[in-house]
Coordinates of C-alpha atoms and ligand atoms in Angstrom, one line a residue:
M22 CA -0.5 -0.3 -74.4
D23 CA -2.3 2.7 -74.2
F24 CA -3.7 3.7 -70.8
D25 CA -6.2 6.8 -71.8
W26 CA -9.5 6.7 -72.4
T27 CA -11.8 7.0 -75.1
A28 CA -13.5 10.3 -75.8
D29 CA -16.4 8.6 -75.9
D30 CA -15.2 6.7 -72.3
V31 CA -14.8 10.4 -71.1
A32 CA -17.9 11.6 -72.1
Y33 CA -19.7 8.5 -70.9
R34 CA -18.0 8.9 -67.7
N35 CA -19.4 12.3 -67.7
D36 CA -23.0 11.3 -68.6
V37 CA -23.5 9.3 -65.4
R38 CA -21.6 12.4 -63.2
N39 CA -24.7 14.1 -64.2
F40 CA -27.2 11.0 -63.9
L41 CA -25.8 10.9 -60.2
A42 CA -25.7 14.4 -59.4
E43 CA -29.8 14.3 -60.9
Q44 CA -30.5 11.2 -58.6
L45 CA -28.8 11.2 -55.4
P46 CA -28.6 14.0 -52.7
P47 CA -25.1 16.0 -52.8
G48 CA -22.4 14.1 -50.8
W49 CA -24.9 11.0 -50.6
N50 CA -22.6 7.9 -49.2
G51 CA -25.4 5.2 -48.9
Y52 CA -28.1 4.5 -47.9
D53 CA -29.4 4.0 -44.4
K54 CA -29.6 -0.2 -43.5
H55 CA -31.7 0.2 -40.8
D56 CA -34.3 1.4 -42.6
L57 CA -34.9 -2.0 -45.1
P58 CA -37.7 -0.6 -46.9
R59 CA -37.0 2.5 -47.9
Y60 CA -33.5 1.3 -49.0
K61 CA -35.3 -1.0 -51.0
K62 CA -37.6 1.9 -52.7
E63 CA -35.3 3.5 -53.2
A64 CA -32.8 0.7 -54.2
K65 CA -34.9 0.0 -57.2
A66 CA -36.2 3.8 -58.1
F67 CA -32.4 4.4 -58.6
C68 CA -31.8 0.6 -60.9
T69 CA -34.7 1.8 -62.2
A70 CA -33.9 5.1 -63.7
L71 CA -30.1 3.4 -64.2
A72 CA -32.2 0.8 -66.7
E73 CA -34.1 3.5 -68.6
K74 CA -30.7 5.0 -69.2
G75 CA -29.2 1.2 -70.8
W76 CA -26.8 1.6 -68.5
L77 CA -28.3 -0.8 -66.1
T78 CA -27.0 -4.0 -67.6
Q79 CA -25.4 -3.0 -71.1
S80 CA -22.7 -5.5 -70.8
W81 CA -25.3 -8.6 -71.5
P82 CA -26.4 -9.2 -74.9
K83 CA -29.0 -7.4 -76.3
E84 CA -31.0 -10.4 -76.9
Y85 CA -31.4 -10.2 -72.9
G86 CA -32.2 -6.9 -72.6
G87 CA -28.6 -5.4 -72.3
G88 CA -26.5 -2.9 -75.4
D89 CA -23.7 -5.4 -76.0
A90 CA -21.6 -2.8 -74.5
S91 CA -17.6 -3.2 -73.5
P92 CA -17.3 -4.5 -70.1
W93 CA -15.0 -0.9 -69.7
R94 CA -18.6 0.7 -69.8
A95 CA -19.3 -1.4 -66.5
A96 CA -16.4 -0.5 -65.8
I97 CA -16.5 3.1 -65.4
L98 CA -19.8 2.8 -64.2
S99 CA -18.7 0.1 -61.1
E100 CA -15.7 3.0 -60.7
E101 CA -18.7 5.9 -60.2
L102 CA -20.8 3.7 -58.2
W103 CA -18.8 1.3 -55.7
P104 CA -16.9 3.9 -53.5
I105 CA -19.8 6.4 -53.3
G106 CA -21.3 3.5 -51.7
E107 CA -23.2 1.6 -54.1
P108 CA -26.8 3.0 -55.0
R109 CA -27.5 -0.2 -56.9
G110 CA -27.8 -1.6 -53.4
S111 CA -27.3 -5.7 -54.4
Q112 CA -28.4 -5.2 -57.9
Y113 CA -24.6 -4.6 -58.8
M114 CA -24.3 -8.5 -58.5
N115 CA -27.4 -9.1 -61.1
A116 CA -25.3 -7.4 -63.6
N117 CA -22.5 -9.1 -63.2
W118 CA -22.5 -12.7 -62.3
I119 CA -26.1 -13.4 -61.7
G120 CA -27.9 -12.6 -64.5
P121 CA -24.3 -13.8 -66.9
A122 CA -25.3 -17.3 -65.2
I123 CA -28.1 -17.6 -65.6
M124 CA -28.2 -16.7 -68.9
F125 CA -24.7 -19.5 -69.5
A126 CA -26.6 -22.6 -67.8
G127 CA -30.5 -21.4 -67.1
T128 CA -33.2 -23.2 -69.2
P129 CA -35.5 -21.1 -71.9
E130 CA -38.3 -20.5 -68.9
Q131 CA -35.4 -19.5 -66.3
K132 CA -34.4 -17.0 -68.6
A133 CA -37.4 -15.4 -70.3
Y134 CA -38.5 -15.1 -66.1
H135 CA -35.3 -13.7 -64.5
I136 CA -33.0 -12.2 -66.9
G137 CA -36.0 -9.2 -68.3
R138 CA -37.0 -8.5 -65.0
M139 CA -32.4 -8.5 -64.3
S140 CA -32.6 -5.8 -66.4
K141 CA -35.2 -3.7 -66.2
G142 CA -34.2 -3.5 -62.2
D143 CA -37.2 -5.3 -60.8
V144 CA -35.6 -7.6 -58.7
F145 CA -32.8 -8.3 -55.5
W146 CA -31.3 -11.5 -55.3
C147 CA -28.6 -12.9 -52.8
Q148 CA -26.0 -15.6 -52.9
G149 CA -26.1 -18.2 -50.1
F150 CA -22.9 -19.9 -50.3
S151 CA -20.6 -19.9 -47.1
E152 CA -22.0 -21.9 -44.1
P153 CA -20.8 -22.4 -40.6
D154 CA -18.2 -25.6 -41.7
A155 CA -18.0 -24.3 -45.3
G156 CA -16.0 -21.2 -45.6
S157 CA -13.2 -20.8 -46.9
D158 CA -13.6 -25.0 -48.5
L159 CA -16.9 -23.4 -49.9
P160 CA -17.3 -27.4 -51.9
A161 CA -17.8 -28.7 -48.2
L162 CA -21.2 -27.6 -48.0
R163 CA -23.4 -29.2 -46.4
T164 CA -27.0 -27.5 -46.9
R165 CA -29.1 -31.0 -48.8
A166 CA -32.0 -30.5 -51.3
V167 CA -32.9 -34.7 -51.1
R168 CA -35.5 -34.9 -54.7
D169 CA -38.7 -35.9 -53.8
G170 CA -41.3 -36.1 -56.7
D171 CA -41.3 -33.1 -58.9
E172 CA -39.2 -31.4 -55.7
Y173 CA -36.5 -30.8 -53.8
V174 CA -36.5 -30.7 -50.0
I175 CA -33.8 -28.7 -48.5
N176 CA -32.5 -28.3 -44.7
G177 CA -29.8 -27.4 -43.4
S178 CA -28.0 -23.6 -42.7
K179 CA -26.0 -20.4 -44.7
I180 CA -24.5 -18.2 -42.4
W181 CA -23.2 -14.5 -43.7
T182 CA -24.9 -13.7 -46.8
S183 CA -25.3 -10.4 -47.3
H184 CA -28.7 -8.3 -48.8
V185 CA -31.4 -10.6 -47.1
G186 CA -33.4 -8.3 -45.9
I187 CA -33.3 -6.6 -49.7
A188 CA -33.8 -9.8 -51.8
D189 CA -36.8 -11.3 -53.6
Y190 CA -34.5 -14.2 -54.6
I191 CA -31.6 -16.6 -53.2
F192 CA -29.3 -17.7 -55.8
L193 CA -28.8 -21.2 -52.9
L194 CA -25.5 -23.8 -53.4
V195 CA -26.7 -26.8 -52.0
R196 CA -25.3 -31.0 -51.7
T197 CA -27.3 -32.7 -53.9
D198 CA -25.2 -35.9 -54.1
P199 CA -23.4 -36.7 -51.0
D200 CA -21.5 -39.8 -51.9
A201 CA -20.0 -38.4 -54.9
P202 CA -16.6 -36.3 -54.4
K203 CA -17.2 -33.1 -52.7
R204 CA -17.6 -30.6 -56.5
E205 CA -19.1 -33.7 -57.7
G206 CA -22.6 -33.3 -55.7
I207 CA -22.9 -29.7 -55.8
S208 CA -26.4 -28.2 -57.7
I209 CA -27.6 -24.3 -57.3
L210 CA -30.9 -23.5 -56.6
L211 CA -32.5 -20.3 -57.3
F212 CA -36.3 -19.3 -55.5
P213 CA -38.1 -16.6 -53.3
I214 CA -36.6 -15.6 -50.0
D215 CA -40.3 -16.2 -49.0
T216 CA -40.0 -19.8 -49.2
P217 CA -41.7 -21.6 -46.4
G218 CA -39.4 -22.8 -43.9
L219 CA -36.7 -20.4 -44.6
D220 CA -36.1 -19.1 -41.2
I221 CA -33.7 -15.6 -41.7
R222 CA -31.9 -14.2 -38.2
H223 CA -29.8 -11.0 -38.6
I224 CA -25.7 -11.0 -37.3
D225 CA -25.1 -8.2 -36.0
G226 CA -21.1 -7.2 -37.0
F227 CA -18.7 -5.2 -37.5
V228 CA -19.5 -4.1 -40.7
G229 CA -22.6 -2.7 -39.5
E230 CA -26.3 -3.7 -38.5
Q231 CA -28.5 -5.2 -41.5
A232 CA -25.0 -6.8 -43.2
F233 CA -25.2 -10.2 -42.3
H234 CA -27.7 -13.4 -42.3
H235 CA -28.2 -16.7 -40.6
L236 CA -30.7 -18.4 -42.6
I237 CA -32.3 -22.1 -41.8
F238 CA -33.7 -24.5 -43.6
E239 CA -36.0 -26.8 -42.9
D240 CA -37.9 -28.5 -44.9
V241 CA -37.8 -26.1 -47.6
R242 CA -40.3 -27.4 -50.7
V243 CA -38.7 -25.8 -54.0
P244 CA -39.7 -26.9 -57.6
V245 CA -36.9 -28.7 -59.1
S246 CA -37.3 -26.7 -62.4
C247 CA -35.7 -24.0 -60.2
R248 CA -32.4 -26.1 -60.3
L249 CA -29.9 -23.9 -62.5
G250 CA -27.7 -26.2 -65.0
E251 CA -27.6 -30.2 -63.9
E252 CA -28.0 -32.0 -61.0
N253 CA -24.5 -32.3 -59.0
R254 CA -23.1 -30.3 -62.2
G255 CA -23.2 -26.7 -60.6
W256 CA -19.4 -26.1 -59.3
P257 CA -18.2 -25.1 -62.6
I258 CA -21.3 -22.5 -63.0
V259 CA -19.4 -21.5 -60.0
Q260 CA -16.4 -21.0 -60.3
R261 CA -16.9 -19.4 -63.8
A262 CA -19.4 -16.7 -61.7
L263 CA -16.8 -16.3 -58.8
S264 CA -14.4 -15.1 -61.1
F265 CA -16.5 -12.7 -62.5
E266 CA -17.8 -11.5 -58.8
R267 CA -13.7 -11.0 -57.7
I268 CA -13.4 -8.3 -59.4
G269 CA -17.0 -6.8 -59.9
A270 CA -16.5 -3.9 -57.7
A271 CA -14.2 -1.1 -58.1
H272 CA -12.6 -1.6 -54.8
Y273 CA -9.4 0.6 -56.1
E274 CA -11.8 3.8 -55.9
T275 CA -13.5 2.8 -52.6
A276 CA -9.3 2.7 -52.0
R277 CA -8.6 6.1 -53.5
L278 CA -11.7 7.8 -51.5
I279 CA -10.1 7.3 -48.3
L280 CA -6.6 7.5 -48.7
E281 CA -7.8 10.8 -50.1
D282 CA -9.8 11.5 -47.2
A283 CA -6.9 10.6 -44.8
V284 CA -4.6 12.6 -46.5
A285 CA -6.8 15.8 -46.3
T286 CA -7.3 14.6 -42.2
A287 CA -2.6 14.5 -42.3
Q288 CA -2.6 18.1 -43.6
R289 CA -5.0 19.4 -41.2
N290 CA -3.4 17.8 -38.4
G291 CA 0.3 18.3 -39.5
R292 CA 1.3 14.6 -39.7
I293 CA 1.9 15.6 -43.0
E294 CA 5.1 16.8 -42.8
D295 CA 6.8 13.2 -41.0
P296 CA 8.6 11.0 -43.1
E297 CA 7.5 7.7 -42.5
V298 CA 3.7 8.7 -43.2
Q299 CA 5.1 10.5 -46.7
T300 CA 6.7 7.4 -47.1
R301 CA 3.1 5.0 -46.6
I302 CA 1.2 7.3 -48.6
G303 CA 3.8 6.9 -51.2
E304 CA 3.3 3.0 -50.7
V305 CA 0.1 2.7 -50.2
T306 CA -0.7 5.3 -53.0
A307 CA 1.2 2.8 -55.2
L308 CA -1.2 -0.8 -53.9
I309 CA -4.0 0.6 -55.3
E310 CA -2.2 2.2 -58.7
A311 CA -1.4 -1.7 -59.3
A312 CA -4.8 -3.1 -58.2
R313 CA -6.2 -0.4 -61.2
M314 CA -3.9 -1.5 -63.5
L315 CA -4.7 -5.6 -62.7
T316 CA -8.1 -5.1 -62.6
Y317 CA -7.8 -3.4 -65.8
K318 CA -5.9 -6.5 -67.5
V319 CA -8.8 -8.2 -66.7
V320 CA -11.4 -5.9 -68.1
D321 CA -9.1 -6.8 -71.4
L322 CA -9.6 -9.8 -71.0
R323 CA -13.5 -10.4 -71.0
A324 CA -13.2 -7.8 -73.6
Q325 CA -11.8 -9.7 -75.8
G326 CA -14.2 -12.5 -74.9
L327 CA -11.6 -14.5 -73.7
P328 CA -11.9 -17.0 -70.2
P329 CA -11.6 -16.5 -66.7
T330 CA -7.9 -16.9 -66.1
A331 CA -5.3 -17.0 -62.3
D332 CA -5.4 -12.9 -63.6
S333 CA -9.2 -12.3 -61.4
N334 CA -7.5 -13.8 -58.3
V335 CA -4.5 -11.9 -58.9
A336 CA -6.8 -8.7 -59.3
R337 CA -8.5 -9.9 -56.2
V338 CA -5.6 -9.6 -53.6
A339 CA -3.8 -7.0 -55.3
Q340 CA -7.6 -5.3 -54.7
T341 CA -7.9 -6.3 -50.8
T342 CA -4.3 -5.7 -49.9
A343 CA -4.8 -2.4 -51.6
L344 CA -7.3 -1.8 -49.4
Q345 CA -5.4 -3.3 -46.0
E346 CA -2.9 -1.1 -45.8
V347 CA -4.9 2.5 -46.3
G348 CA -7.3 1.1 -44.0
M349 CA -4.8 0.1 -41.4
L350 CA -3.1 4.3 -43.2
A351 CA -6.9 6.0 -42.4
A352 CA -7.1 4.4 -39.2
D353 CA -3.7 5.9 -37.4
L354 CA -4.4 8.9 -39.6
H355 CA -7.8 9.4 -38.5
G356 CA -7.4 7.7 -34.5
S357 CA -10.6 6.3 -33.2
A358 CA -12.7 8.7 -35.2
S359 CA -12.6 6.2 -38.4
L360 CA -14.1 3.0 -36.9
E361 CA -17.3 5.7 -35.8
S362 CA -18.5 6.8 -39.3
G363 CA -20.7 4.2 -40.2
N364 CA -19.8 4.6 -44.5
D365 CA -20.1 2.0 -46.7
A366 CA -16.4 3.6 -47.5
D367 CA -15.5 3.3 -43.8
V368 CA -12.2 1.4 -42.3
R369 CA -14.0 -1.4 -40.8
N370 CA -16.5 -2.7 -44.2
V371 CA -12.7 -2.7 -46.3
L372 CA -10.8 -4.7 -43.8
A373 CA -13.9 -7.4 -44.3
Y374 CA -13.2 -7.4 -47.7
S375 CA -10.0 -9.1 -47.3
V376 CA -12.4 -12.0 -46.1
A377 CA -15.6 -11.0 -48.5
A378 CA -16.1 -13.0 -52.0
G379 CA -13.1 -16.1 -50.6
A380 CA -10.7 -15.1 -48.1
T381 CA -6.7 -13.6 -49.5
E382 CA -5.4 -16.9 -48.1
M383 CA -8.0 -18.6 -50.6
Q384 CA -7.4 -16.1 -54.1
L385 CA -3.1 -17.2 -53.0
D386 CA -3.8 -20.7 -52.5
Q387 CA -6.5 -20.8 -56.0
I388 CA -3.4 -18.8 -57.6
A389 CA -0.5 -21.4 -55.9
S390 CA -2.8 -25.1 -57.0
R391 CA -4.8 -24.1 -59.6
W392 CA -2.9 -22.3 -61.8
L393 CA 0.8 -22.7 -61.3
D394 CA -0.1 -26.2 -60.7
L395 CA 2.2 -26.2 -57.6
P396 CA 2.6 -29.0 -55.2
R397 CA 0.9 -28.5 -51.5
S398 CA 3.2 -28.6 -48.4
K399 CA 3.0 -32.3 -47.0
Ligands
LIG3 C1 -19.0 -8.1 -46.3 C2 -18.6 -9.6 -46.3 C3 -19.6 -10.6 -46.9 C4 -20.4 -11.5 -47.6 N1 -21.4 -11.7 -47.6 C5 -21.8 -13.1 -48.4 C6 -23.4 -13.8 -48.6 O1 -23.6 -12.6 -48.9 N2 -23.1 -14.5 -49.2 C7 -22.0 -15.8 -48.7 O2 -22.3 -17.4 -48.5 N3 -21.3 -16.3 -47.7 C8 -20.9 -14.1 -47.7 N4 -19.7 -14.2 -47.0 C9 -18.8 -14.9 -46.5 C10 -17.4 -15.4 -46.6 O3 -17.6 -16.1 -47.9 C11 -16.4 -15.8 -46.2 O4 -16.2 -15.2 -44.5 C12 -15.2 -16.2 -46.3 O5 -15.5 -17.6 -47.2 C13 -14.5 -17.2 -45.1 O6 -15.1 -18.0 -45.2 P1 -14.9 -17.9 -42.9 O7 -15.8 -16.9 -42.6 O8 -15.6 -19.8 -42.8 O9 -13.7 -18.3 -42.7 P2 -13.1 -19.4 -43.0 O10 -12.7 -20.2 -44.2 O11 -13.0 -20.3 -41.5 O12 -11.3 -18.9 -42.7 C14 -11.0 -18.0 -41.8 C15 -8.9 -17.6 -41.5 O13 -8.4 -18.9 -42.2 C16 -8.2 -18.6 -42.7 N5 -7.6 -20.7 -44.0 C17 -8.2 -20.9 -44.4 N6 -8.3 -22.3 -44.6 C18 -7.1 -21.8 -45.4 C19 -5.8 -22.6 -45.8 N7 -6.3 -24.0 -46.6 N8 -5.1 -22.1 -46.5 C20 -4.7 -21.0 -45.8 N9 -5.9 -19.9 -45.2 C21 -6.8 -20.6 -45.1 C22 -8.9 -17.9 -44.1 O14 -8.2 -17.0 -45.4 C23 -9.3 -16.8 -42.8 O15 -8.0 -15.8 -43.5 C24 -19.0 -12.1 -46.8 C25 -18.2 -12.1 -45.8 C26 -17.9 -11.0 -45.9 C27 -16.7 -10.4 -45.2

């Protein structure tokens, strides 16, 4: 197997680095999320500039405003953007899975309306999946959408929703048939976040202010035409989308940056001389490189046009394991200061990523039950 990047890929990575140096101030490490209007304005300007370069949705088909580029290009972009604080804001989700889900299951009208705006960098989305009693067991979701003529009436709630403060649209999972088996009564609705009846409350927490929201739906009316795919057939679309989301962010690069920073601290305070510290640094380095290789395996499958496999769950587990271990090592080497930085790539955030996009235990559960067909314990 050839692990070298092609000369074109190396040139592309250099172009991206030069672009970042032009677009962002030196040492930039994430938006100030206390000032949401400014955050949104700056993230939008960045995405528009990225779209003008042809890089925002470069791996999408040309007919959808993409560039037919190899998924490797999107992986390189993610490696350059994610560890410095993701200047696309939530638009990384548009490129990775929301746009592809609409291309896969959308009506011609939905594609015409949403896809063009995404490929120009004009629009921010959030994902309304988790509920107070449906996180790991997502198919147990209970937010109801009841048909009333040409509309659905939505009642229920979503929790831990990220990016709501800058979102224009929500990708919402609802239950449309409460009597069907739980995976067969779910539909997807796409509509503006400022639709009347949707109450948005912030949840400040471990990963910073404005990070999470509680959404309460009280008789929210949306047109039936905003449904993605067939009624009650939303679950397979979601599963496909989640397999893209799992490896959409290059967490191994974030882990590498955190490790470099922690090693620099250990060199300054002399702890680098401790053989136990050296062993841990070696182990974490191996975990990060394993996560990188397992992620590359998924990118390779996608580049060959093959469907998602257990490899995306395996890559996700490897990424979150590397993040957990580097987070613990960094917390030890920096001391309590590591919990105070507030950067996107800080220790608090990396620990939370083993819960986001499906907790690590659930990834292991899926590998066992869905892919290896192992029996459940009694
Ligand atoms: C940074 C971050 C961003 C997020 N952004 C969003 C978002 O934008 N939109 C959204 O909808 N959600 C979002 N979430 C929510 C996330 O998807 C859920 O937190 C996650 O699915 C886990 O659900 P839960 O919090 O209800 O935990 P629970 O499901 O209650 O799980 C708690 C613990 O129990 C374990 N557990 C549960 N069931 C089992 C089992 N059967 N076997 C073994 N272990 C089990 C889990 O692994 C976990 O460690 C985000 C979460 C984080 C941390």
